[in-house]
GROMACS .gro file of C-alpha atoms in nm:
model
  215
    1MET     CA    1   9.596   5.075 -17.898
    2GLY     CA    2   9.906   4.993 -18.103
    3VAL     CA    3   9.945   5.361 -18.187
    4VAL     CA    4   9.944   5.439 -17.817
    5LEU     CA    5  10.208   5.178 -17.747
    6GLY     CA    6  10.417   5.297 -18.039
    7THR     CA    7  10.401   5.651 -17.909
    8LEU     CA    8  10.518   5.538 -17.566
    9SER     CA    9  10.802   5.344 -17.726
   10MET     CA   10  10.919   5.656 -17.907
   11HIS     CA   11  10.920   5.843 -17.577
   12THR     CA   12  11.124   5.580 -17.398
   13LYS     CA   13  11.384   5.604 -17.674
   14GLN     CA   14  11.455   5.956 -17.557
   15VAL     CA   15  11.246   6.138 -17.816
   16ASN     CA   16  11.215   6.490 -17.679
   17PHE     CA   17  10.869   6.566 -17.550
   18ARG     CA   18  10.760   6.901 -17.412
   19THR     CA   19  10.419   6.988 -17.281
   20ASP     CA   20  10.244   7.284 -17.131
   21LYS     CA   21  10.046   7.207 -16.815
   22VAL     CA   22   9.774   7.461 -16.895
   23ASP     CA   23   9.724   7.312 -17.243
   24ASP     CA   24   9.704   6.960 -17.100
   25GLU     CA   25   9.439   7.063 -16.848
   26LEU     CA   26   9.243   7.242 -17.119
   27GLU     CA   27   9.254   6.933 -17.342
   28MET     CA   28   9.130   6.712 -17.059
   29THR     CA   29   8.821   6.931 -17.008
   30MET     CA   30   8.723   6.893 -17.373
   31VAL     CA   31   8.643   6.520 -17.353
   32CYS     CA   32   8.341   6.347 -17.199
   33HIS     CA   33   8.550   6.172 -16.937
   34ARG     CA   34   8.829   6.349 -16.760
   35PRO     CA   35   9.089   6.107 -16.620
   36GLU     CA   36   9.224   6.115 -16.269
   37GLY     CA   37   9.510   6.355 -16.203
   38LEU     CA   38   9.837   6.249 -16.360
   39GLU     CA   39  10.007   6.273 -16.023
   40GLN     CA   40   9.765   6.015 -15.884
   41LEU     CA   41   9.811   5.785 -16.182
   42GLU     CA   42  10.187   5.823 -16.156
   43ALA     CA   43  10.165   5.699 -15.797
   44GLN     CA   44   9.941   5.406 -15.898
   45THR     CA   45  10.139   5.291 -16.202
   46ASN     CA   46  10.496   5.233 -16.314
   47PHE     CA   47  10.488   5.523 -16.560
   48THR     CA   48  10.636   5.869 -16.520
   49LYS     CA   49  10.418   6.177 -16.554
   50GLN     CA   50  10.569   6.251 -16.895
   51GLU     CA   51  10.495   5.900 -17.016
   52LEU     CA   52  10.139   5.930 -16.891
   53GLN     CA   53  10.102   6.256 -17.084
   54VAL     CA   54  10.219   6.082 -17.401
   55LEU     CA   55   9.981   5.792 -17.339
   56TYR     CA   56   9.691   6.024 -17.270
   57ARG     CA   57   9.744   6.219 -17.591
   58GLY     CA   58   9.750   5.897 -17.790
   59PHE     CA   59   9.442   5.762 -17.611
   60LYS     CA   60   9.251   6.085 -17.668
   61ASN     CA   61   9.342   6.092 -18.036
   62GLU     CA   62   9.193   5.746 -18.086
   63CYS     CA   63   8.910   5.788 -17.832
   64PRO     CA   64   8.809   6.156 -17.826
   65SER     CA   65   8.526   6.091 -17.579
   66GLY     CA   66   8.775   5.972 -17.319
   67VAL     CA   67   8.625   5.621 -17.306
   68VAL     CA   68   8.628   5.332 -17.552
   69ASN     CA   69   8.357   5.072 -17.598
   70GLU     CA   70   8.412   4.718 -17.721
   71GLU     CA   71   8.328   4.780 -18.086
   72THR     CA   72   8.571   5.071 -18.108
   73PHE     CA   73   8.836   4.866 -17.928
   74LYS     CA   74   8.790   4.582 -18.179
   75HIS     CA   75   8.813   4.821 -18.473
   76ILE     CA   76   9.136   4.976 -18.346
   77TYR     CA   77   9.289   4.640 -18.262
   78ALA     CA   78   9.199   4.480 -18.597
   79GLN     CA   79   9.410   4.735 -18.784
   80PHE     CA   80   9.728   4.580 -18.648
   81PHE     CA   81   9.643   4.222 -18.752
   82PRO     CA   82   9.525   4.256 -19.115
   83HIS     CA   83   9.601   3.892 -19.203
   84GLY     CA   84   9.389   3.740 -18.931
   85ASP     CA   85   9.065   3.781 -18.739
   86ALA     CA   86   9.135   3.970 -18.417
   87SER     CA   87   8.774   4.018 -18.309
   88THR     CA   88   8.750   3.728 -18.064
   89TYR     CA   89   9.084   3.796 -17.893
   90ALA     CA   90   9.003   4.168 -17.880
   91HIS     CA   91   8.676   4.078 -17.705
   92TYR     CA   92   8.859   3.887 -17.431
   93LEU     CA   93   9.130   4.152 -17.404
   94PHE     CA   94   8.867   4.425 -17.373
   95ASN     CA   95   8.700   4.234 -17.088
   96ALA     CA   96   9.035   4.204 -16.910
   97PHE     CA   97   9.087   4.582 -16.927
   98ASP     CA   98   8.723   4.651 -16.835
   99THR     CA   99   8.780   4.589 -16.466
  100ARG     CA  100   8.460   4.776 -16.375
  101ASN     CA  101   8.253   4.542 -16.595
  102ASN     CA  102   8.054   4.833 -16.736
  103GLY     CA  103   8.123   4.783 -17.106
  104SER     CA  104   8.374   5.065 -17.145
  105ILE     CA  105   8.741   5.133 -17.082
  106LYS     CA  106   8.851   5.464 -16.936
  107PHE     CA  107   9.204   5.597 -16.965
  108GLU     CA  108   9.269   5.494 -16.605
  109ASP     CA  109   9.163   5.134 -16.678
  110PHE     CA  110   9.384   5.120 -16.986
  111VAL     CA  111   9.694   5.268 -16.827
  112MET     CA  112   9.666   5.055 -16.511
  113GLY     CA  113   9.653   4.737 -16.720
  114LEU     CA  114   9.930   4.858 -16.947
  115SER     CA  115  10.151   4.933 -16.649
  116THR     CA  116  10.116   4.574 -16.529
  117LEU     CA  117  10.178   4.426 -16.872
  118LEU     CA  118  10.483   4.635 -16.955
  119ARG     CA  119  10.644   4.702 -16.618
  120GLY     CA  120  10.484   4.478 -16.360
  121THR     CA  121  10.663   4.201 -16.174
  122VAL     CA  122  10.653   3.848 -16.313
  123ARG     CA  123  10.388   3.761 -16.055
  124GLU     CA  124  10.174   4.063 -16.151
  125LYS     CA  125  10.196   3.978 -16.521
  126LEU     CA  126  10.098   3.617 -16.458
  127GLU     CA  127   9.805   3.724 -16.241
  128TRP     CA  128   9.686   3.954 -16.521
  129THR     CA  129   9.720   3.670 -16.773
  130PHE     CA  130   9.527   3.436 -16.545
  131HIS     CA  131   9.251   3.697 -16.529
  132LEU     CA  132   9.245   3.709 -16.910
  133TYR     CA  133   9.210   3.330 -16.939
  134ASP     CA  134   8.950   3.308 -16.661
  135ILE     CA  135   8.668   3.404 -16.894
  136ASN     CA  136   8.375   3.340 -16.657
  137ARG     CA  137   8.553   3.503 -16.360
  138ASP     CA  138   8.501   3.207 -16.126
  139GLY     CA  139   8.863   3.204 -16.008
  140PHE     CA  140   8.960   2.898 -16.212
  141ILE     CA  141   9.069   2.823 -16.568
  142ASN     CA  142   8.920   2.519 -16.736
  143LYS     CA  143   9.022   2.361 -17.064
  144GLU     CA  144   8.738   2.520 -17.256
  145GLU     CA  145   8.840   2.869 -17.146
  146MET     CA  146   9.205   2.818 -17.228
  147THR     CA  147   9.115   2.667 -17.565
  148GLU     CA  148   8.899   2.971 -17.644
  149ILE     CA  149   9.184   3.213 -17.578
  150VAL     CA  150   9.451   3.007 -17.757
  151ARG     CA  151   9.227   2.960 -18.062
  152ALA     CA  152   9.152   3.332 -18.066
  153ILE     CA  153   9.526   3.409 -18.068
  154TYR     CA  154   9.584   3.171 -18.360
  155ASP     CA  155   9.291   3.324 -18.550
  156MET     CA  156   9.431   3.671 -18.491
  157MET     CA  157   9.786   3.591 -18.601
  158GLY     CA  158   9.651   3.459 -18.932
  159LYS     CA  159   9.757   3.215 -19.199
  160TYR     CA  160  10.081   3.396 -19.279
  161THR     CA  161  10.214   3.335 -18.929
  162TYR     CA  162  10.090   2.978 -18.905
  163PRO     CA  163  10.083   2.840 -19.266
  164ALA     CA  164  10.056   2.477 -19.154
  165LEU     CA  165   9.811   2.526 -18.868
  166LYS     CA  166   9.549   2.253 -18.838
  167GLY     CA  167   9.221   2.285 -18.655
  168ASP     CA  168   9.320   2.067 -18.361
  169VAL     CA  169   9.653   2.238 -18.284
  170PRO     CA  170   9.513   2.479 -18.023
  171LYS     CA  171   9.350   2.187 -17.840
  172GLN     CA  172   9.676   1.991 -17.846
  173HIS     CA  173   9.863   2.285 -17.695
  174VAL     CA  174   9.600   2.330 -17.425
  175ASP     CA  175   9.608   1.960 -17.338
  176ALA     CA  176   9.985   1.981 -17.293
  177PHE     CA  177   9.961   2.294 -17.080
  178PHE     CA  178   9.688   2.148 -16.862
  179GLU     CA  179   9.885   1.832 -16.803
  180LYS     CA  180  10.157   2.042 -16.642
  181MET     CA  181   9.938   2.301 -16.470
  182ASP     CA  182   9.659   2.095 -16.317
  183LYS     CA  183   9.867   1.951 -16.034
  184ASN     CA  184   9.581   1.784 -15.845
  185LYS     CA  185   9.403   1.667 -16.163
  186ASP     CA  186   9.068   1.817 -16.069
  187GLY     CA  187   9.000   1.954 -16.417
  188VAL     CA  188   9.062   2.320 -16.337
  189VAL     CA  189   9.369   2.539 -16.282
  190THR     CA  190   9.388   2.775 -15.986
  191LEU     CA  191   9.589   3.097 -15.979
  192GLU     CA  192   9.859   2.936 -15.768
  193GLU     CA  193   9.882   2.632 -15.997
  194PHE     CA  194   9.904   2.864 -16.297
  195VAL     CA  195  10.178   3.082 -16.148
  196LEU     CA  196  10.379   2.786 -16.020
  197ALA     CA  197  10.365   2.597 -16.351
  198CYS     CA  198  10.474   2.903 -16.549
  199GLN     CA  199  10.758   2.981 -16.311
  200GLU     CA  200  10.882   2.621 -16.327
  201ASP     CA  201  10.870   2.592 -16.708
  202GLU     CA  202  11.044   2.857 -16.918
  203ASN     CA  203  10.871   2.748 -17.240
  204MET     CA  204  10.531   2.767 -17.075
  205MET     CA  205  10.615   3.109 -16.936
  206ARG     CA  206  10.690   3.235 -17.286
  207SER     CA  207  10.372   3.081 -17.424
  208MET     CA  208  10.151   3.222 -17.150
  209GLN     CA  209  10.303   3.568 -17.196
  210LEU     CA  210  10.226   3.572 -17.566
  211PHE     CA  211   9.989   3.858 -17.488
  212GLU     CA  212  10.293   4.086 -17.453
  213ASN     CA  213  10.360   4.035 -17.823
  214VAL     CA  214   9.999   4.090 -17.931
  215MET     CA  215   9.924   4.398 -17.723
   0.00000   0.00000   0.00000
């Protein structure tokens, strides 16, 4: 997905992009899944139609069938973190994008999530992050879930980024976060507790939004 994001970045830096509507429609009929109309996606996201065209071309190049399964997603994602093991984090990230819970990500799923991550409000980004950390989808985050995600991020970033990382560092970070987030000390963090804690603590906000740097 990094290629897709890189392509979008080039577009936003005013790289000239021209497209022919007939060609675009022809291309969309050549894949197994044809995405919703760009006009509809433009209304549902924070992207322009031109940006969506760029994103679609990049998505189709990496996923010619129009959908991506978890193994393909992991393979694509691993290419951008050669010094670490991205498989576990990619698994959780895939589940966050797979809002239909059917084991595949369509272009619509990908672009809706990307719109939130890149151009959503602070609240929307935090809600998306909460969803990522809420592994079992019960509406709460417990220490085990947060530890799983944090450890997966450390594993992905690799030894070159964290040369002095010890095995208990992720747990220490999670303990510190939970101390601030779990206001009523019931052992779990609700969405409102999560959002409030992040908004009150700038350092925590940066830490919880680490996903923006590893997308």
